[in-house]
Amino acid sequence: MPELNTSSLPDLIFSVLFFFMMVTSMRDATLMVRFERPAGTQLEKLARKSCTSFIYIGRPLDPQQFGTGTKIQINDKIAESAEVYDFVMDDRNKLAEVDKPFYTVSIKADQNSPMGTITDVKQMLRKGYALKIVYSATKPKE
């Protein structure tokens, strides 16, 4: 009985490992707010996710620590709407010059969030000249 040739096995294993390393994305922020995305009808995927910053708006997961009202999460911290300006300016300055025109802010807000909070965030984004804003939504249930 001939022996099994395993000389190409390491190449195959490294190819599969490299594939998974390339397609896997790591979560940047630990969620501290709970949000249920609203349903949308005209949905599109983000073209350049590397040029996108995320702002989460919703009720805190730990009400004892952060209170019970609607909160804004930027990166890994709960913030006030006034801090959105500094966040946008810092995030945009980290981008390469070629990517700056594609800078987008994605707002992931709970469907029951008060519009006043979202408007406050949008005002700070406007002040920081972050004018490309997208809202995260899910497909409607049929």
PDB file of C-alpha atoms in Angstrom:
ATOM      1  CA  MET A   1       0.000   0.000   0.000  1.00  0.00           C
ATOM      2  CA  PRO A   2       1.562   3.361  -1.012  1.00  0.00           C
ATOM      3  CA  GLU A   3       2.129   6.092   1.576  1.00  0.00           C
ATOM      4  CA  LEU A   4      -0.022   9.203   1.601  1.00  0.00           C
ATOM      5  CA  ASN A   5       1.856  12.238   0.282  1.00  0.00           C
ATOM      6  CA  THR A   6       1.337  15.150   2.705  1.00  0.00           C
ATOM      7  CA  SER A   7       3.923  17.538   1.311  1.00  0.00           C
ATOM      8  CA  SER A   8       1.326  20.047   0.046  1.00  0.00           C
ATOM      9  CA  LEU A   9      -0.751  19.980   3.253  1.00  0.00           C
ATOM     10  CA  PRO A  10       1.059  22.920   4.974  1.00  0.00           C
ATOM     11  CA  ASP A  11       0.485  25.094   1.877  1.00  0.00           C
ATOM     12  CA  LEU A  12      -3.198  24.287   1.955  1.00  0.00           C
ATOM     13  CA  ILE A  13      -3.496  24.988   5.686  1.00  0.00           C
ATOM     14  CA  PHE A  14      -1.738  28.348   5.383  1.00  0.00           C
ATOM     15  CA  SER A  15      -3.900  29.304   2.414  1.00  0.00           C
ATOM     16  CA  VAL A  16      -7.083  28.627   4.384  1.00  0.00           C
ATOM     17  CA  LEU A  17      -5.687  30.442   7.425  1.00  0.00           C
ATOM     18  CA  PHE A  18      -4.752  33.449   5.276  1.00  0.00           C
ATOM     19  CA  PHE A  19      -8.233  33.491   3.738  1.00  0.00           C
ATOM     20  CA  PHE A  20      -9.933  33.595   7.150  1.00  0.00           C
ATOM     21  CA  MET A  21      -7.564  36.299   8.375  1.00  0.00           C
ATOM     22  CA  MET A  22      -8.459  38.467   5.388  1.00  0.00           C
ATOM     23  CA  VAL A  23     -12.251  38.133   5.541  1.00  0.00           C
ATOM     24  CA  THR A  24     -12.691  38.324   9.311  1.00  0.00           C
ATOM     25  CA  SER A  25     -13.337  41.747  10.795  1.00  0.00           C
ATOM     26  CA  MET A  26     -12.807  42.479  14.439  1.00  0.00           C
ATOM     27  CA  ARG A  27     -15.318  44.509  16.386  1.00  0.00           C
ATOM     28  CA  ASP A  28     -13.796  47.858  17.322  1.00  0.00           C
ATOM     29  CA  ALA A  29     -16.101  48.840  20.158  1.00  0.00           C
ATOM     30  CA  THR A  30     -17.752  46.939  22.979  1.00  0.00           C
ATOM     31  CA  LEU A  31     -21.431  47.803  22.934  1.00  0.00           C
ATOM     32  CA  MET A  32     -22.678  49.579  26.048  1.00  0.00           C
ATOM     33  CA  VAL A  33     -26.068  50.574  24.683  1.00  0.00           C
ATOM     34  CA  ARG A  34     -28.936  48.426  23.525  1.00  0.00           C
ATOM     35  CA  PHE A  35     -30.460  49.321  20.219  1.00  0.00           C
ATOM     36  CA  GLU A  36     -33.031  47.745  17.980  1.00  0.00           C
ATOM     37  CA  ARG A  37     -32.576  49.013  14.459  1.00  0.00           C
ATOM     38  CA  PRO A  38     -35.631  50.310  12.625  1.00  0.00           C
ATOM     39  CA  ALA A  39     -36.812  48.649   9.431  1.00  0.00           C
ATOM     40  CA  GLY A  40     -35.887  50.319   6.155  1.00  0.00           C
ATOM     41  CA  THR A  41     -37.019  49.869   2.573  1.00  0.00           C
ATOM     42  CA  GLN A  42     -34.143  51.261   0.477  1.00  0.00           C
ATOM     43  CA  LEU A  43     -31.073  49.653   2.031  1.00  0.00           C
ATOM     44  CA  GLU A  44     -27.527  49.764   0.695  1.00  0.00           C
ATOM     45  CA  LYS A  45     -24.278  48.362   2.005  1.00  0.00           C
ATOM     46  CA  LEU A  46     -21.475  50.722   2.980  1.00  0.00           C
ATOM     47  CA  ALA A  47     -18.919  51.020   0.195  1.00  0.00           C
ATOM     48  CA  ARG A  48     -15.859  51.905   2.303  1.00  0.00           C
ATOM     49  CA  LYS A  49     -16.240  50.614   5.818  1.00  0.00           C
ATOM     50  CA  SER A  50     -12.656  51.626   6.638  1.00  0.00           C
ATOM     51  CA  CYS A  51     -13.643  55.301   6.186  1.00  0.00           C
ATOM     52  CA  THR A  52     -16.708  54.995   8.415  1.00  0.00           C
ATOM     53  CA  SER A  53     -17.117  55.949  12.070  1.00  0.00           C
ATOM     54  CA  PHE A  54     -19.939  54.529  14.142  1.00  0.00           C
ATOM     55  CA  ILE A  55     -22.076  56.286  16.748  1.00  0.00           C
ATOM     56  CA  TYR A  56     -24.475  54.174  18.815  1.00  0.00           C
ATOM     57  CA  ILE A  57     -27.592  55.675  20.406  1.00  0.00           C
ATOM     58  CA  GLY A  58     -29.844  53.734  22.754  1.00  0.00           C
ATOM     59  CA  ARG A  59     -30.627  52.681  26.287  1.00  0.00           C
ATOM     60  CA  PRO A  60     -27.611  51.619  28.377  1.00  0.00           C
ATOM     61  CA  LEU A  61     -27.050  47.915  29.003  1.00  0.00           C
ATOM     62  CA  ASP A  62     -26.023  48.733  32.592  1.00  0.00           C
ATOM     63  CA  PRO A  63     -28.612  51.223  33.919  1.00  0.00           C
ATOM     64  CA  GLN A  64     -27.027  51.243  37.394  1.00  0.00           C
ATOM     65  CA  GLN A  65     -23.794  52.650  36.011  1.00  0.00           C
ATOM     66  CA  PHE A  66     -25.065  54.958  33.251  1.00  0.00           C
ATOM     67  CA  GLY A  67     -28.679  55.736  34.166  1.00  0.00           C
ATOM     68  CA  THR A  68     -31.897  54.890  32.357  1.00  0.00           C
ATOM     69  CA  GLY A  69     -32.213  57.546  29.647  1.00  0.00           C
ATOM     70  CA  THR A  70     -31.015  57.423  26.073  1.00  0.00           C
ATOM     71  CA  LYS A  71     -27.214  57.523  25.825  1.00  0.00           C
ATOM     72  CA  ILE A  72     -24.694  58.117  23.052  1.00  0.00           C
ATOM     73  CA  GLN A  73     -21.785  55.709  22.708  1.00  0.00           C
ATOM     74  CA  ILE A  74     -18.628  56.722  20.860  1.00  0.00           C
ATOM     75  CA  ASN A  75     -15.957  54.022  20.614  1.00  0.00           C
ATOM     76  CA  ASP A  76     -15.845  52.392  24.059  1.00  0.00           C
ATOM     77  CA  LYS A  77     -17.357  55.162  26.170  1.00  0.00           C
ATOM     78  CA  ILE A  78     -20.643  56.842  26.870  1.00  0.00           C
ATOM     79  CA  ALA A  79     -20.459  60.462  25.723  1.00  0.00           C
ATOM     80  CA  GLU A  80     -22.476  63.648  25.604  1.00  0.00           C
ATOM     81  CA  SER A  81     -23.570  65.098  22.276  1.00  0.00           C
ATOM     82  CA  ALA A  82     -20.964  67.885  22.590  1.00  0.00           C
ATOM     83  CA  GLU A  83     -18.169  65.270  22.480  1.00  0.00           C
ATOM     84  CA  VAL A  84     -19.237  64.129  19.008  1.00  0.00           C
ATOM     85  CA  TYR A  85     -17.424  67.092  17.425  1.00  0.00           C
ATOM     86  CA  ASP A  86     -14.050  66.108  18.944  1.00  0.00           C
ATOM     87  CA  PHE A  87     -14.624  62.476  17.974  1.00  0.00           C
ATOM     88  CA  VAL A  88     -15.291  63.405  14.338  1.00  0.00           C
ATOM     89  CA  MET A  89     -12.278  65.690  14.102  1.00  0.00           C
ATOM     90  CA  ASP A  90      -9.941  63.081  15.641  1.00  0.00           C
ATOM     91  CA  ASP A  91     -11.293  60.273  13.486  1.00  0.00           C
ATOM     92  CA  ARG A  92     -11.047  62.266  10.276  1.00  0.00           C
ATOM     93  CA  ASN A  93      -7.467  63.339  11.070  1.00  0.00           C
ATOM     94  CA  LYS A  94      -6.451  59.679  11.412  1.00  0.00           C
ATOM     95  CA  LEU A  95      -7.447  58.990   7.801  1.00  0.00           C
ATOM     96  CA  ALA A  96      -5.116  59.319   4.845  1.00  0.00           C
ATOM     97  CA  GLU A  97      -5.673  62.378   2.644  1.00  0.00           C
ATOM     98  CA  VAL A  98      -7.059  60.229  -0.190  1.00  0.00           C
ATOM     99  CA  ASP A  99      -9.716  58.717   2.096  1.00  0.00           C
ATOM    100  CA  LYS A 100     -10.915  61.960   3.723  1.00  0.00           C
ATOM    101  CA  PRO A 101     -13.508  62.763   0.998  1.00  0.00           C
ATOM    102  CA  PHE A 102     -15.090  59.344   1.651  1.00  0.00           C
ATOM    103  CA  TYR A 103     -15.413  59.856   5.430  1.00  0.00           C
ATOM    104  CA  THR A 104     -18.874  58.741   6.552  1.00  0.00           C
ATOM    105  CA  VAL A 105     -20.576  58.599   9.945  1.00  0.00           C
ATOM    106  CA  SER A 106     -22.980  55.737  10.572  1.00  0.00           C
ATOM    107  CA  ILE A 107     -25.596  56.309  13.254  1.00  0.00           C
ATOM    108  CA  LYS A 108     -26.854  53.101  14.787  1.00  0.00           C
ATOM    109  CA  ALA A 109     -29.819  54.280  16.817  1.00  0.00           C
ATOM    110  CA  ASP A 110     -32.577  52.450  18.637  1.00  0.00           C
ATOM    111  CA  GLN A 111     -35.919  52.771  16.884  1.00  0.00           C
ATOM    112  CA  ASN A 112     -37.410  54.251  20.069  1.00  0.00           C
ATOM    113  CA  SER A 113     -34.664  56.847  20.619  1.00  0.00           C
ATOM    114  CA  PRO A 114     -35.949  60.394  20.980  1.00  0.00           C
ATOM    115  CA  MET A 115     -35.400  62.440  17.833  1.00  0.00           C
ATOM    116  CA  GLY A 116     -33.967  65.258  19.963  1.00  0.00           C
ATOM    117  CA  THR A 117     -30.915  63.160  20.832  1.00  0.00           C
ATOM    118  CA  ILE A 118     -30.360  62.221  17.185  1.00  0.00           C
ATOM    119  CA  THR A 119     -30.786  65.875  16.168  1.00  0.00           C
ATOM    120  CA  ASP A 120     -28.192  66.953  18.752  1.00  0.00           C
ATOM    121  CA  VAL A 121     -25.733  64.426  17.325  1.00  0.00           C
ATOM    122  CA  LYS A 122     -26.476  65.586  13.772  1.00  0.00           C
ATOM    123  CA  GLN A 123     -25.873  69.226  14.780  1.00  0.00           C
ATOM    124  CA  MET A 124     -22.440  68.313  16.168  1.00  0.00           C
ATOM    125  CA  LEU A 125     -21.666  66.346  13.003  1.00  0.00           C
ATOM    126  CA  ARG A 126     -22.645  69.358  10.915  1.00  0.00           C
ATOM    127  CA  LYS A 127     -20.398  71.572  13.048  1.00  0.00           C
ATOM    128  CA  GLY A 128     -17.500  69.149  12.388  1.00  0.00           C
ATOM    129  CA  TYR A 129     -18.262  69.099   8.628  1.00  0.00           C
ATOM    130  CA  ALA A 130     -19.116  65.396   8.712  1.00  0.00           C
ATOM    131  CA  LEU A 131     -21.896  65.753   6.175  1.00  0.00           C
ATOM    132  CA  LYS A 132     -22.096  62.158   4.916  1.00  0.00           C
ATOM    133  CA  ILE A 133     -24.370  60.437   7.403  1.00  0.00           C
ATOM    134  CA  VAL A 134     -25.979  57.030   7.053  1.00  0.00           C
ATOM    135  CA  TYR A 135     -28.488  55.361   9.341  1.00  0.00           C
ATOM    136  CA  SER A 136     -28.308  51.686  10.135  1.00  0.00           C
ATOM    137  CA  ALA A 137     -31.508  49.721   9.473  1.00  0.00           C
ATOM    138  CA  THR A 138     -32.721  46.177   8.927  1.00  0.00           C
ATOM    139  CA  LYS A 139     -34.841  44.677   6.187  1.00  0.00           C
ATOM    140  CA  PRO A 140     -38.562  44.797   6.994  1.00  0.00           C
ATOM    141  CA  LYS A 141     -40.183  41.542   8.050  1.00  0.00           C
ATOM    142  CA  GLU A 142     -42.524  40.154   5.478  1.00  0.00           C
TER     143      GLU A 142
END
